mmCIF file of C-alpha atoms in Angstrom:
data_model
loop_
_atom_site.group_PDB
_atom_site.id
_atom_site.type_symbol
_atom_site.label_atom_id
_atom_site.label_comp_id
_atom_site.label_asym_id
_atom_site.label_seq_id
_atom_site.Cartn_x
_atom_site.Cartn_y
_atom_site.Cartn_z
ATOM 1 C CA UNK W 1 14.998 20.913 -19.188
ATOM 2 C CA UNK W 2 12.908 23.443 -21.147
ATOM 3 C CA UNK W 3 13.914 26.202 -18.705
ATOM 4 C CA UNK W 4 17.607 25.467 -19.215
ATOM 5 C CA UNK W 5 17.307 26.165 -22.950
ATOM 6 C CA UNK W 6 15.657 29.561 -22.410
ATOM 7 C CA UNK W 7 17.603 32.708 -23.213
ATOM 8 C CA UNK W 8 17.291 35.815 -21.077
ATOM 9 C CA UNK W 9 18.129 39.396 -21.995
ATOM 10 C CA UNK W 10 17.951 42.946 -20.761
ATOM 11 C CA UNK W 11 15.145 45.274 -21.832
ATOM 12 C CA UNK W 12 13.380 48.293 -20.336
ATOM 13 C CA UNK W 13 10.010 46.681 -19.597
ATOM 14 C CA UNK W 14 10.600 44.696 -16.389
ATOM 15 C CA UNK W 15 11.498 45.887 -12.898
ATOM 16 C CA UNK W 16 14.553 43.672 -12.968
ATOM 17 C CA UNK W 17 15.354 44.601 -16.561
ATOM 18 C CA UNK W 18 15.771 40.888 -17.425
ATOM 19 C CA UNK W 19 13.161 38.884 -19.303
ATOM 20 C CA UNK W 20 12.887 35.349 -20.692
ATOM 21 C CA UNK W 21 13.064 35.011 -24.442
ATOM 22 C CA UNK W 22 9.664 33.312 -24.416
ATOM 23 C CA UNK W 23 7.107 35.382 -22.505
ATOM 24 C CA UNK W 24 5.139 32.212 -21.670
ATOM 25 C CA UNK W 25 8.007 31.119 -19.380
ATOM 26 C CA UNK W 26 7.594 34.152 -17.114
ATOM 27 C CA UNK W 27 5.194 32.286 -14.830
ATOM 28 C CA UNK W 28 7.886 29.649 -14.273
ATOM 29 C CA UNK W 29 10.642 32.125 -13.429
ATOM 30 C CA UNK W 30 8.911 34.978 -11.614
ATOM 31 C CA UNK W 31 5.596 36.534 -10.773
ATOM 32 C CA UNK W 32 4.270 37.704 -14.157
ATOM 33 C CA UNK W 33 3.213 41.109 -12.741
ATOM 34 C CA UNK W 34 6.881 42.028 -12.401
ATOM 35 C CA UNK W 35 7.360 41.897 -16.139
ATOM 36 C CA UNK W 36 5.763 43.434 -19.188
ATOM 37 C CA UNK W 37 2.187 42.203 -18.890
ATOM 38 C CA UNK W 38 1.056 45.359 -17.108
ATOM 39 C CA UNK W 39 2.346 47.217 -20.192
ATOM 40 C CA UNK W 40 0.222 45.031 -22.515
ATOM 41 C CA UNK W 41 3.321 43.762 -24.281
ATOM 42 C CA UNK W 42 4.075 40.195 -25.310
ATOM 43 C CA UNK W 43 6.317 38.104 -27.581
ATOM 44 C CA UNK W 44 10.077 37.644 -27.572
ATOM 45 C CA UNK W 45 11.539 39.949 -24.892
ATOM 46 C CA UNK W 46 8.124 41.666 -24.818
ATOM 47 C CA UNK W 47 8.899 43.161 -28.208
ATOM 48 C CA UNK W 48 5.330 43.577 -29.487
ATOM 49 C CA UNK W 49 1.930 44.777 -28.362
ATOM 50 C CA UNK W 50 -0.846 42.441 -27.307
ATOM 51 C CA UNK W 51 -3.722 41.947 -29.726
ATOM 52 C CA UNK W 52 -5.880 45.086 -30.152
ATOM 53 C CA UNK W 53 -3.214 47.239 -28.432
ATOM 54 C CA UNK W 54 -0.838 49.694 -30.129
ATOM 55 C CA UNK W 55 2.060 52.020 -29.348
ATOM 56 C CA UNK W 56 1.268 55.675 -28.668
ATOM 57 C CA UNK W 57 3.388 58.489 -30.103
ATOM 58 C CA UNK W 58 4.818 61.547 -28.336
ATOM 59 C CA UNK W 59 4.589 59.756 -25.014
ATOM 60 C CA UNK W 60 7.018 58.824 -22.260
ATOM 61 C CA UNK W 61 5.128 55.547 -21.770
ATOM 62 C CA UNK W 62 6.870 52.463 -23.179
ATOM 63 C CA UNK W 63 3.820 50.244 -22.982
ATOM 64 C CA UNK W 64 0.971 49.639 -25.411
ATOM 65 C CA UNK W 65 -2.482 51.179 -25.134
ATOM 66 C CA UNK W 66 -5.947 50.411 -26.419
ATOM 67 C CA UNK W 67 -7.161 52.981 -28.918
ATOM 68 C CA UNK W 68 -10.790 53.083 -29.926
ATOM 69 C CA UNK W 69 -10.105 55.153 -33.028
ATOM 70 C CA UNK W 70 -7.108 56.279 -35.092
ATOM 71 C CA UNK W 71 -9.096 58.993 -36.837
ATOM 72 C CA UNK W 72 -7.290 62.348 -36.812
ATOM 73 C CA UNK W 73 -4.296 60.724 -35.081
ATOM 74 C CA UNK W 74 -1.792 62.481 -37.340
ATOM 75 C CA UNK W 75 -3.582 65.794 -36.825
ATOM 76 C CA UNK W 76 -3.420 65.383 -33.046
ATOM 77 C CA UNK W 77 0.262 64.447 -33.200
ATOM 78 C CA UNK W 78 1.086 67.438 -35.412
ATOM 79 C CA UNK W 79 -0.832 69.786 -33.125
ATOM 80 C CA UNK W 80 0.843 68.336 -30.025
ATOM 81 C CA UNK W 81 4.440 68.152 -31.260
ATOM 82 C CA UNK W 82 4.939 70.611 -34.122
ATOM 83 C CA UNK W 83 2.545 73.483 -33.455
ATOM 84 C CA UNK W 84 4.078 74.442 -30.064
ATOM 85 C CA UNK W 85 7.548 73.978 -31.574
ATOM 86 C CA UNK W 86 6.666 76.371 -34.399
ATOM 87 C CA UNK W 87 5.493 78.991 -31.894
ATOM 88 C CA UNK W 88 8.675 78.445 -29.881
ATOM 89 C CA UNK W 89 10.730 78.972 -33.044
ATOM 90 C CA UNK W 90 8.955 82.268 -33.710
ATOM 91 C CA UNK W 91 9.653 83.386 -30.124
ATOM 92 C CA UNK W 92 13.334 82.466 -30.386
ATOM 93 C CA UNK W 93 13.705 84.284 -33.709
ATOM 94 C CA UNK W 94 11.728 87.357 -32.641
ATOM 95 C CA UNK W 95 13.397 87.877 -29.273
ATOM 96 C CA UNK W 96 16.833 86.640 -30.379
ATOM 97 C CA UNK W 97 17.097 83.989 -27.681
ATOM 98 C CA UNK W 98 20.545 82.403 -27.815
ATOM 99 C CA UNK W 99 21.125 78.955 -26.306
ATOM 100 C CA UNK W 100 24.872 79.542 -26.597
ATOM 101 C CA UNK W 101 24.902 82.693 -24.445
ATOM 102 C CA UNK W 102 26.621 82.335 -21.045
ATOM 103 C CA UNK W 103 23.376 83.166 -19.234
ATOM 104 C CA UNK W 104 21.560 80.178 -20.785
ATOM 105 C CA UNK W 105 24.301 77.716 -21.731
ATOM 106 C CA UNK W 106 24.638 75.735 -18.496
ATOM 107 C CA UNK W 107 20.971 76.301 -17.560
ATOM 108 C CA UNK W 108 19.789 74.605 -20.757
ATOM 109 C CA UNK W 109 22.278 71.757 -20.317
ATOM 110 C CA UNK W 110 21.044 71.067 -16.770
ATOM 111 C CA UNK W 111 17.400 70.985 -17.889
ATOM 112 C CA UNK W 112 18.158 68.802 -20.908
ATOM 113 C CA UNK W 113 20.040 66.242 -18.818
ATOM 114 C CA UNK W 114 17.341 66.043 -16.137
ATOM 115 C CA UNK W 115 14.686 65.557 -18.836
ATOM 116 C CA UNK W 116 16.463 62.901 -20.931
ATOM 117 C CA UNK W 117 13.548 61.135 -22.686
ATOM 118 C CA UNK W 118 14.907 57.594 -22.276
ATOM 119 C CA UNK W 119 15.336 58.043 -18.507
ATOM 120 C CA UNK W 120 11.872 59.590 -18.083
ATOM 121 C CA UNK W 121 10.345 56.765 -20.154
ATOM 122 C CA UNK W 122 11.790 54.102 -17.884
ATOM 123 C CA UNK W 123 10.757 55.991 -14.724
ATOM 124 C CA UNK W 124 7.196 56.366 -16.048
ATOM 125 C CA UNK W 125 7.048 52.721 -17.097
ATOM 126 C CA UNK W 126 8.504 51.205 -13.923
ATOM 127 C CA UNK W 127 6.482 53.548 -11.686
ATOM 128 C CA UNK W 128 3.199 53.090 -13.525
ATOM 129 C CA UNK W 129 0.347 54.319 -11.357
ATOM 130 C CA UNK W 130 2.563 56.053 -8.817
ATOM 131 C CA UNK W 131 1.084 59.346 -7.566
ATOM 132 C CA UNK W 132 4.609 60.703 -7.172
ATOM 133 C CA UNK W 133 5.287 60.362 -10.895
ATOM 134 C CA UNK W 134 2.070 61.993 -12.012
ATOM 135 C CA UNK W 135 2.426 64.839 -9.527
ATOM 136 C CA UNK W 136 5.765 65.697 -11.186
ATOM 137 C CA UNK W 137 4.195 66.109 -14.654
ATOM 138 C CA UNK W 138 4.269 69.888 -14.396
ATOM 139 C CA UNK W 139 7.975 69.966 -13.476
ATOM 140 C CA UNK W 140 8.806 67.591 -16.322
ATOM 141 C CA UNK W 141 6.767 69.687 -18.779
ATOM 142 C CA UNK W 142 8.662 72.857 -17.818
ATOM 143 C CA UNK W 143 12.185 71.470 -18.069
ATOM 144 C CA UNK W 144 11.478 69.264 -21.133
ATOM 145 C CA UNK W 145 10.832 72.401 -23.210
ATOM 146 C CA UNK W 146 14.611 72.646 -23.641
ATOM 147 C CA UNK W 147 14.547 69.172 -25.230
ATOM 148 C CA UNK W 148 11.829 70.415 -27.626
ATOM 149 C CA UNK W 149 9.134 68.405 -25.795
ATOM 150 C CA UNK W 150 6.159 70.672 -25.150
ATOM 151 C CA UNK W 151 3.537 69.548 -22.588
ATOM 152 C CA UNK W 152 4.459 65.960 -23.431
ATOM 153 C CA UNK W 153 3.911 64.708 -19.884
ATOM 154 C CA UNK W 154 0.310 66.008 -19.905
ATOM 155 C CA UNK W 155 -0.961 64.455 -23.143
ATOM 156 C CA UNK W 156 -3.286 61.497 -23.220
ATOM 157 C CA UNK W 157 -2.052 58.732 -25.475
ATOM 158 C CA UNK W 158 -2.024 59.679 -29.180
ATOM 159 C CA UNK W 159 -2.429 56.756 -31.601
ATOM 160 C CA UNK W 160 -1.772 57.170 -35.310
ATOM 161 C CA UNK W 161 -1.684 53.591 -36.647
ATOM 162 C CA UNK W 162 -2.550 50.129 -35.251
ATOM 163 C CA UNK W 163 0.656 48.521 -36.576
ATOM 164 C CA UNK W 164 3.106 51.167 -35.397
ATOM 165 C CA UNK W 165 6.374 49.775 -34.008
ATOM 166 C CA UNK W 166 8.903 51.400 -31.713
ATOM 167 C CA UNK W 167 11.415 52.073 -34.493
ATOM 168 C CA UNK W 168 8.809 54.210 -36.252
ATOM 169 C CA UNK W 169 8.013 56.024 -33.000
ATOM 170 C CA UNK W 170 11.693 56.948 -32.654
ATOM 171 C CA UNK W 171 11.904 58.101 -36.274
ATOM 172 C CA UNK W 172 9.199 60.639 -35.411
ATOM 173 C CA UNK W 173 11.537 61.888 -32.659
ATOM 174 C CA UNK W 174 14.121 62.607 -35.348
ATOM 175 C CA UNK W 175 11.490 64.584 -37.264
ATOM 176 C CA UNK W 176 10.852 66.767 -34.205
ATOM 177 C CA UNK W 177 14.581 67.274 -33.645
ATOM 178 C CA UNK W 178 15.372 68.510 -37.153
ATOM 179 C CA UNK W 179 12.123 70.452 -37.647
ATOM 180 C CA UNK W 180 13.504 73.777 -36.257
ATOM 181 C CA UNK W 181 16.524 73.475 -38.550
ATOM 182 C CA UNK W 182 14.121 73.024 -41.469
ATOM 183 C CA UNK W 183 12.273 76.177 -40.349
ATOM 184 C CA UNK W 184 15.541 78.135 -40.389
ATOM 185 C CA UNK W 185 16.231 76.968 -43.949
ATOM 186 C CA UNK W 186 12.666 77.874 -44.940
ATOM 187 C CA UNK W 187 13.043 81.330 -43.367
ATOM 188 C CA UNK W 188 16.260 81.928 -45.277
ATOM 189 C CA UNK W 189 14.643 80.856 -48.567
ATOM 190 C CA UNK W 190 11.632 83.131 -47.992
ATOM 191 C CA UNK W 191 13.871 86.113 -47.222
ATOM 192 C CA UNK W 192 15.900 85.508 -50.384
ATOM 193 C CA UNK W 193 12.752 85.059 -52.475
ATOM 194 C CA UNK W 194 11.320 88.256 -50.982
ATOM 195 C CA UNK W 195 14.361 90.092 -52.315
ATOM 196 C CA UNK W 196 14.177 88.612 -55.811
ATOM 197 C CA UNK W 197 10.602 87.619 -56.715
ATOM 198 C CA UNK W 198 7.703 90.037 -57.037
ATOM 199 C CA UNK W 199 4.977 87.478 -56.318
ATOM 200 C CA UNK W 200 6.573 86.690 -52.918
ATOM 201 C CA UNK W 201 6.591 90.414 -52.135
ATOM 202 C CA UNK W 202 2.873 90.470 -52.987
ATOM 203 C CA UNK W 203 2.176 87.473 -50.739
ATOM 204 C CA UNK W 204 4.089 89.123 -47.890
ATOM 205 C CA UNK W 205 2.371 92.471 -48.371
ATOM 206 C CA UNK W 206 0.214 92.177 -45.196
ATOM 207 C CA UNK W 207 3.418 91.565 -43.194
ATOM 208 C CA UNK W 208 5.626 93.965 -45.157
ATOM 209 C CA UNK W 209 5.857 96.646 -42.467
ATOM 210 C CA UNK W 210 6.765 94.118 -39.770
ATOM 211 C CA UNK W 211 9.301 92.444 -42.070
ATOM 212 C CA UNK W 212 10.816 95.806 -43.015
ATOM 213 C CA UNK W 213 11.367 96.678 -39.328
ATOM 214 C CA UNK W 214 13.161 93.386 -38.732
ATOM 215 C CA UNK W 215 15.259 93.787 -41.881
ATOM 216 C CA UNK W 216 16.490 97.191 -40.657
ATOM 217 C CA UNK W 217 17.447 95.743 -37.259
ATOM 218 C CA UNK W 218 18.939 92.442 -38.406
ATOM 219 C CA UNK W 219 21.794 91.195 -40.478
ATOM 220 C CA UNK W 220 19.713 88.329 -41.837
ATOM 221 C CA UNK W 221 22.545 85.966 -42.680
ATOM 222 C CA UNK W 222 24.329 86.541 -39.385
ATOM 223 C CA UNK W 223 21.207 86.195 -37.286
ATOM 224 C CA UNK W 224 19.965 83.028 -38.982
ATOM 225 C CA UNK W 225 23.380 81.428 -38.463
ATOM 226 C CA UNK W 226 23.173 82.322 -34.751
ATOM 227 C CA UNK W 227 19.651 80.871 -34.658
ATOM 228 C CA UNK W 228 20.963 77.705 -36.320
ATOM 229 C CA UNK W 229 23.583 77.401 -33.552
ATOM 230 C CA UNK W 230 20.829 77.823 -30.948
ATOM 231 C CA UNK W 231 18.699 75.027 -32.364
ATOM 232 C CA UNK W 232 21.709 72.747 -32.822
ATOM 233 C CA UNK W 233 22.086 72.998 -29.026
ATOM 234 C CA UNK W 234 18.354 72.560 -28.366
ATOM 235 C CA UNK W 235 18.086 69.561 -30.730
ATOM 236 C CA UNK W 236 21.342 67.996 -29.527
ATOM 237 C CA UNK W 237 19.977 65.792 -26.735
ATOM 238 C CA UNK W 238 16.834 64.735 -28.627
ATOM 239 C CA UNK W 239 18.795 63.559 -31.674
ATOM 240 C CA UNK W 240 21.562 62.029 -29.550
ATOM 241 C CA UNK W 241 19.106 60.194 -27.304
ATOM 242 C CA UNK W 242 17.132 58.874 -30.283
ATOM 243 C CA UNK W 243 20.312 57.636 -31.991
ATOM 244 C CA UNK W 244 21.512 55.824 -28.871
ATOM 245 C CA UNK W 245 18.072 54.276 -28.386
ATOM 246 C CA UNK W 246 18.112 52.944 -31.953
ATOM 247 C CA UNK W 247 21.668 51.608 -31.527
ATOM 248 C CA UNK W 248 21.239 50.047 -28.097
ATOM 249 C CA UNK W 249 21.514 46.211 -28.071
ATOM 250 C CA UNK W 250 20.104 43.796 -25.529
ATOM 251 C CA UNK W 251 22.634 41.696 -23.648
ATOM 252 C CA UNK W 252 21.715 38.007 -24.043
ATOM 253 C CA UNK W 253 22.582 35.220 -21.599
ATOM 254 C CA UNK W 254 21.628 31.615 -21.022
ATOM 255 C CA UNK W 255 20.232 30.500 -17.660
ATOM 256 C CA UNK W 256 23.764 29.704 -16.471
ATOM 257 C CA UNK W 257 24.833 33.342 -16.932
ATOM 258 C CA UNK W 258 26.967 32.744 -20.015
ATOM 259 C CA UNK W 259 26.991 35.725 -22.401
ATOM 260 C CA UNK W 260 25.716 35.019 -25.906
ATOM 261 C CA UNK W 261 27.212 36.957 -28.806
ATOM 262 C CA UNK W 262 23.996 37.893 -30.580
ATOM 263 C CA UNK W 263 22.490 41.364 -30.779
ATOM 264 C CA UNK W 264 18.765 41.925 -30.381
ATOM 265 C CA UNK W 265 17.436 45.450 -30.091
ATOM 266 C CA UNK W 266 16.956 46.668 -26.519
ATOM 267 C CA UNK W 267 13.484 48.120 -27.119
ATOM 268 C CA UNK W 268 12.131 45.338 -29.330
ATOM 269 C CA UNK W 269 13.497 41.867 -28.690
ATOM 270 C CA UNK W 270 12.108 40.558 -31.973
ATOM 271 C CA UNK W 271 14.553 42.693 -33.959
ATOM 272 C CA UNK W 272 17.891 41.119 -34.807
ATOM 273 C CA UNK W 273 20.311 44.053 -35.148
ATOM 274 C CA UNK W 274 22.341 42.149 -37.761
ATOM 275 C CA UNK W 275 19.344 41.486 -40.030
ATOM 276 C CA UNK W 276 18.868 43.154 -43.415
ATOM 277 C CA UNK W 277 15.659 44.817 -42.268
ATOM 278 C CA UNK W 278 17.462 46.648 -39.478
ATOM 279 C CA UNK W 279 20.435 47.849 -41.579
ATOM 280 C CA UNK W 280 18.657 51.018 -42.924
ATOM 281 C CA UNK W 281 17.703 52.014 -39.361
ATOM 282 C CA UNK W 282 21.276 51.351 -38.216
ATOM 283 C CA UNK W 283 22.750 53.490 -40.993
ATOM 284 C CA UNK W 284 20.284 56.323 -40.365
ATOM 285 C CA UNK W 285 21.046 56.338 -36.629
ATOM 286 C CA UNK W 286 24.795 56.417 -37.315
ATOM 287 C CA UNK W 287 24.390 59.241 -39.850
ATOM 288 C CA UNK W 288 22.282 61.351 -37.463
ATOM 289 C CA UNK W 289 24.728 60.675 -34.635
ATOM 290 C CA UNK W 290 27.752 61.658 -36.702
ATOM 291 C CA UNK W 291 26.244 64.658 -38.505
ATOM 292 C CA UNK W 292 24.244 66.294 -35.697
ATOM 293 C CA UNK W 293 26.232 65.230 -32.626
ATOM 294 C CA UNK W 294 29.816 64.205 -33.359
ATOM 295 C CA UNK W 295 30.471 66.797 -36.095
ATOM 296 C CA UNK W 296 29.386 69.860 -34.024
ATOM 297 C CA UNK W 297 31.432 68.548 -31.097
ATOM 298 C CA UNK W 298 34.509 67.988 -33.286
ATOM 299 C CA UNK W 299 34.204 71.422 -34.919
ATOM 300 C CA UNK W 300 34.056 73.173 -31.560
ATOM 301 C CA UNK W 301 37.038 71.217 -30.258
ATOM 302 C CA UNK W 302 39.256 71.729 -33.338
ATOM 303 C CA UNK W 303 38.353 75.199 -34.577
ATOM 304 C CA UNK W 304 40.507 77.185 -32.088
ATOM 305 C CA UNK W 305 43.619 75.541 -33.546
ATOM 306 C CA UNK W 306 45.242 77.677 -36.269
ATOM 307 C CA UNK W 307 46.277 74.650 -38.328
ATOM 308 C CA UNK W 308 42.661 73.464 -38.486
ATOM 309 C CA UNK W 309 41.500 76.927 -39.580
ATOM 310 C CA UNK W 310 44.106 76.959 -42.351
ATOM 311 C CA UNK W 311 42.945 73.522 -43.472
ATOM 312 C CA UNK W 312 39.336 74.712 -43.647
ATOM 313 C CA UNK W 313 40.464 77.874 -45.441
ATOM 314 C CA UNK W 314 41.994 75.799 -48.210
ATOM 315 C CA UNK W 315 38.857 73.660 -48.603
ATOM 316 C CA UNK W 316 36.013 76.201 -48.278
ATOM 317 C CA UNK W 317 34.965 79.212 -50.319
ATOM 318 C CA UNK W 318 35.180 82.675 -48.793
ATOM 319 C CA UNK W 319 31.416 82.816 -48.254
ATOM 320 C CA UNK W 320 31.408 79.433 -46.463
ATOM 321 C CA UNK W 321 34.336 80.510 -44.296
ATOM 322 C CA UNK W 322 32.425 83.635 -43.282
ATOM 323 C CA UNK W 323 29.314 81.638 -42.355
ATOM 324 C CA UNK W 324 31.432 79.165 -40.384
ATOM 325 C CA UNK W 325 33.139 82.028 -38.539
ATOM 326 C CA UNK W 326 29.751 83.473 -37.523
ATOM 327 C CA UNK W 327 28.632 80.020 -36.364
ATOM 328 C CA UNK W 328 31.754 79.506 -34.270
ATOM 329 C CA UNK W 329 31.504 82.993 -32.758
ATOM 330 C CA UNK W 330 28.069 82.013 -31.452
ATOM 331 C CA UNK W 331 29.795 79.467 -29.219
ATOM 332 C CA UNK W 332 33.221 81.038 -28.664
ATOM 333 C CA UNK W 333 32.349 84.718 -28.294
ATOM 334 C CA UNK W 334 31.687 84.651 -24.538
ATOM 335 C CA UNK W 335 34.984 82.964 -23.599
ATOM 336 C CA UNK W 336 38.288 84.617 -22.711
ATOM 337 C CA UNK W 337 40.689 84.532 -25.657
ATOM 338 C CA UNK W 338 43.258 87.249 -24.906
ATOM 339 C CA UNK W 339 45.563 86.410 -22.010
ATOM 340 C CA UNK W 340 44.375 82.774 -22.141
ATOM 341 C CA UNK W 341 42.537 81.032 -24.958
ATOM 342 C CA UNK W 342 39.570 79.367 -23.236
ATOM 343 C CA UNK W 343 37.460 78.866 -26.361
ATOM 344 C CA UNK W 344 37.862 75.111 -25.936
ATOM 345 C CA UNK W 345 35.392 75.388 -23.045
ATOM 346 C CA UNK W 346 32.627 75.744 -25.641
ATOM 347 C CA UNK W 347 33.153 72.017 -26.197
ATOM 348 C CA UNK W 348 32.645 71.182 -22.516
ATOM 349 C CA UNK W 349 28.875 71.365 -22.291
ATOM 350 C CA UNK W 350 28.217 69.429 -25.496
ATOM 351 C CA UNK W 351 30.762 66.821 -24.364
ATOM 352 C CA UNK W 352 28.985 66.499 -20.997
ATOM 353 C CA UNK W 353 25.687 65.904 -22.816
ATOM 354 C CA UNK W 354 27.321 63.301 -25.052
ATOM 355 C CA UNK W 355 28.973 61.441 -22.157
ATOM 356 C CA UNK W 356 25.780 61.555 -20.103
ATOM 357 C CA UNK W 357 23.646 59.986 -22.847
ATOM 358 C CA UNK W 358 26.347 57.433 -23.663
ATOM 359 C CA UNK W 359 26.612 56.340 -20.028
ATOM 360 C CA UNK W 360 22.830 56.148 -19.617
ATOM 361 C CA UNK W 361 22.724 53.819 -22.641
ATOM 362 C CA UNK W 362 25.627 51.582 -21.640
ATOM 363 C CA UNK W 363 25.562 51.437 -17.835
ATOM 364 C CA UNK W 364 22.988 50.165 -15.382
ATOM 365 C CA UNK W 365 20.935 52.912 -13.725
ATOM 366 C CA UNK W 366 22.912 52.800 -10.453
ATOM 367 C CA UNK W 367 26.286 52.823 -12.199
ATOM 368 C CA UNK W 368 25.077 55.594 -14.512
ATOM 369 C CA UNK W 369 24.231 57.866 -11.561
ATOM 370 C CA UNK W 370 27.689 57.389 -10.043
ATOM 371 C CA UNK W 371 29.514 57.951 -13.346
ATOM 372 C CA UNK W 372 27.394 61.025 -14.168
ATOM 373 C CA UNK W 373 28.267 62.644 -10.838
ATOM 374 C CA UNK W 374 31.980 62.154 -11.584
ATOM 375 C CA UNK W 375 31.564 63.856 -14.981
ATOM 376 C CA UNK W 376 29.771 66.851 -13.432
ATOM 377 C CA UNK W 377 32.334 67.158 -10.637
ATOM 378 C CA UNK W 378 35.092 67.179 -13.260
ATOM 379 C CA UNK W 379 33.266 69.887 -15.265
ATOM 380 C CA UNK W 380 32.729 71.890 -12.069
ATOM 381 C CA UNK W 381 36.437 71.654 -11.195
ATOM 382 C CA UNK W 382 37.421 72.906 -14.667
ATOM 383 C CA UNK W 383 35.082 75.913 -14.543
ATOM 384 C CA UNK W 384 36.048 76.781 -10.969
ATOM 385 C CA UNK W 385 39.792 76.574 -11.674
ATOM 386 C CA UNK W 386 40.050 78.319 -15.050
ATOM 387 C CA UNK W 387 37.118 80.799 -14.864
ATOM 388 C CA UNK W 388 36.795 80.724 -18.679
ATOM 389 C CA UNK W 389 34.128 83.388 -19.286
ATOM 390 C CA UNK W 390 34.978 87.005 -20.026
ATOM 391 C CA UNK W 391 32.316 88.070 -17.547
ATOM 392 C CA UNK W 392 33.260 86.668 -14.136
ATOM 393 C CA UNK W 393 29.619 86.613 -13.026
ATOM 394 C CA UNK W 394 28.924 83.983 -15.691
ATOM 395 C CA UNK W 395 31.518 81.699 -14.100
ATOM 396 C CA UNK W 396 29.687 81.948 -10.776
ATOM 397 C CA UNK W 397 26.343 81.147 -12.400
ATOM 398 C CA UNK W 398 27.781 78.047 -14.088
ATOM 399 C CA UNK W 399 29.320 76.830 -10.841
ATOM 400 C CA UNK W 400 25.978 77.186 -9.053
ATOM 401 C CA UNK W 401 24.134 75.301 -11.819
ATOM 402 C CA UNK W 402 26.690 72.482 -11.860
ATOM 403 C CA UNK W 403 26.378 72.167 -8.093
ATOM 404 C CA UNK W 404 22.586 72.007 -8.540
ATOM 405 C CA UNK W 405 22.721 69.120 -10.997
ATOM 406 C CA UNK W 406 25.235 67.243 -8.834
ATOM 407 C CA UNK W 407 22.824 67.540 -5.900
ATOM 408 C CA UNK W 408 20.002 66.165 -8.078
ATOM 409 C CA UNK W 409 22.005 63.058 -8.997
ATOM 410 C CA UNK W 410 23.147 62.531 -5.430
#
């Protein structure tokens, strides 16, 4: 009778992906080792850590760990997540690496999709202790660079607070995603201050010669806009994945299989997604999704249309129109636009990322693999038929990379 009143719901912590609402009922339904106890999680849908355990940050592991000390936790996290990202930013700026160039465009997309954080988290969690998983740490570390995750698969667990919850862990992912965009803004401000304030010139005096060389070689405004486009691409999957993780509900059923119209959060079954406490998180996730993912995708899709350009021209100042033109050229410049206007293909690779993350959030893992293959086959057919790049060699490279990712998912 008690079992018949128990709700069950999907979550990422069990091999089956289905857990009783009350963790104490697990022994009645299944062998407890198949659920979240090996992750040191407990409570409703395993939504909280066991006593004296806490969530690590900057980790692919979904479980809770025992931390002896939280001293210098924030310092360790900053050194692990932000210091390598700062060095990467300097490399990108110095060597003018462009994520929108035809030589890197599809390559980065393939690496980002293979290293989707939510997928790697579930593989790590469900394969805990598997030698095969840990032997692939190096491969994951290499490809996850393009998702702005540096050496993440090698770090021991980093703990910053005993009461940390998974929503807060994901908010830190947002911070990593927008950090390079903040660095671009900071760079622009420093350059402008260098031109107008004597004390900034004095502070920069040790680097003046180096800065002067770069100023002679660069159009600062143009190059920083191109760099912004590069980091929009590199941050795209991290921000998109984090938003979908924060918006993902758990499907609830009774023991008879009847669906229950109530939304608990997929990663923490204690959290009612309709509660007042969750509303700020919901609004933030929607804002980040719309501003950093949907808006860039919509701009790329609509900008080639003359009517849309005229509309923007009537709404924006001349300076803003010029900046927007530079930004769009970062994406559109490599595509054929004379005999045929193929600039719409700039939308393709962001759309593939968006569809891939959406399907991984909505579908079961098996269904996701099948649907993802169909998306990549469709993208491959488009590139092979229309040959959109100005340089025909770039079309061949993209076809090879799309075939590579299809083979991975097969």
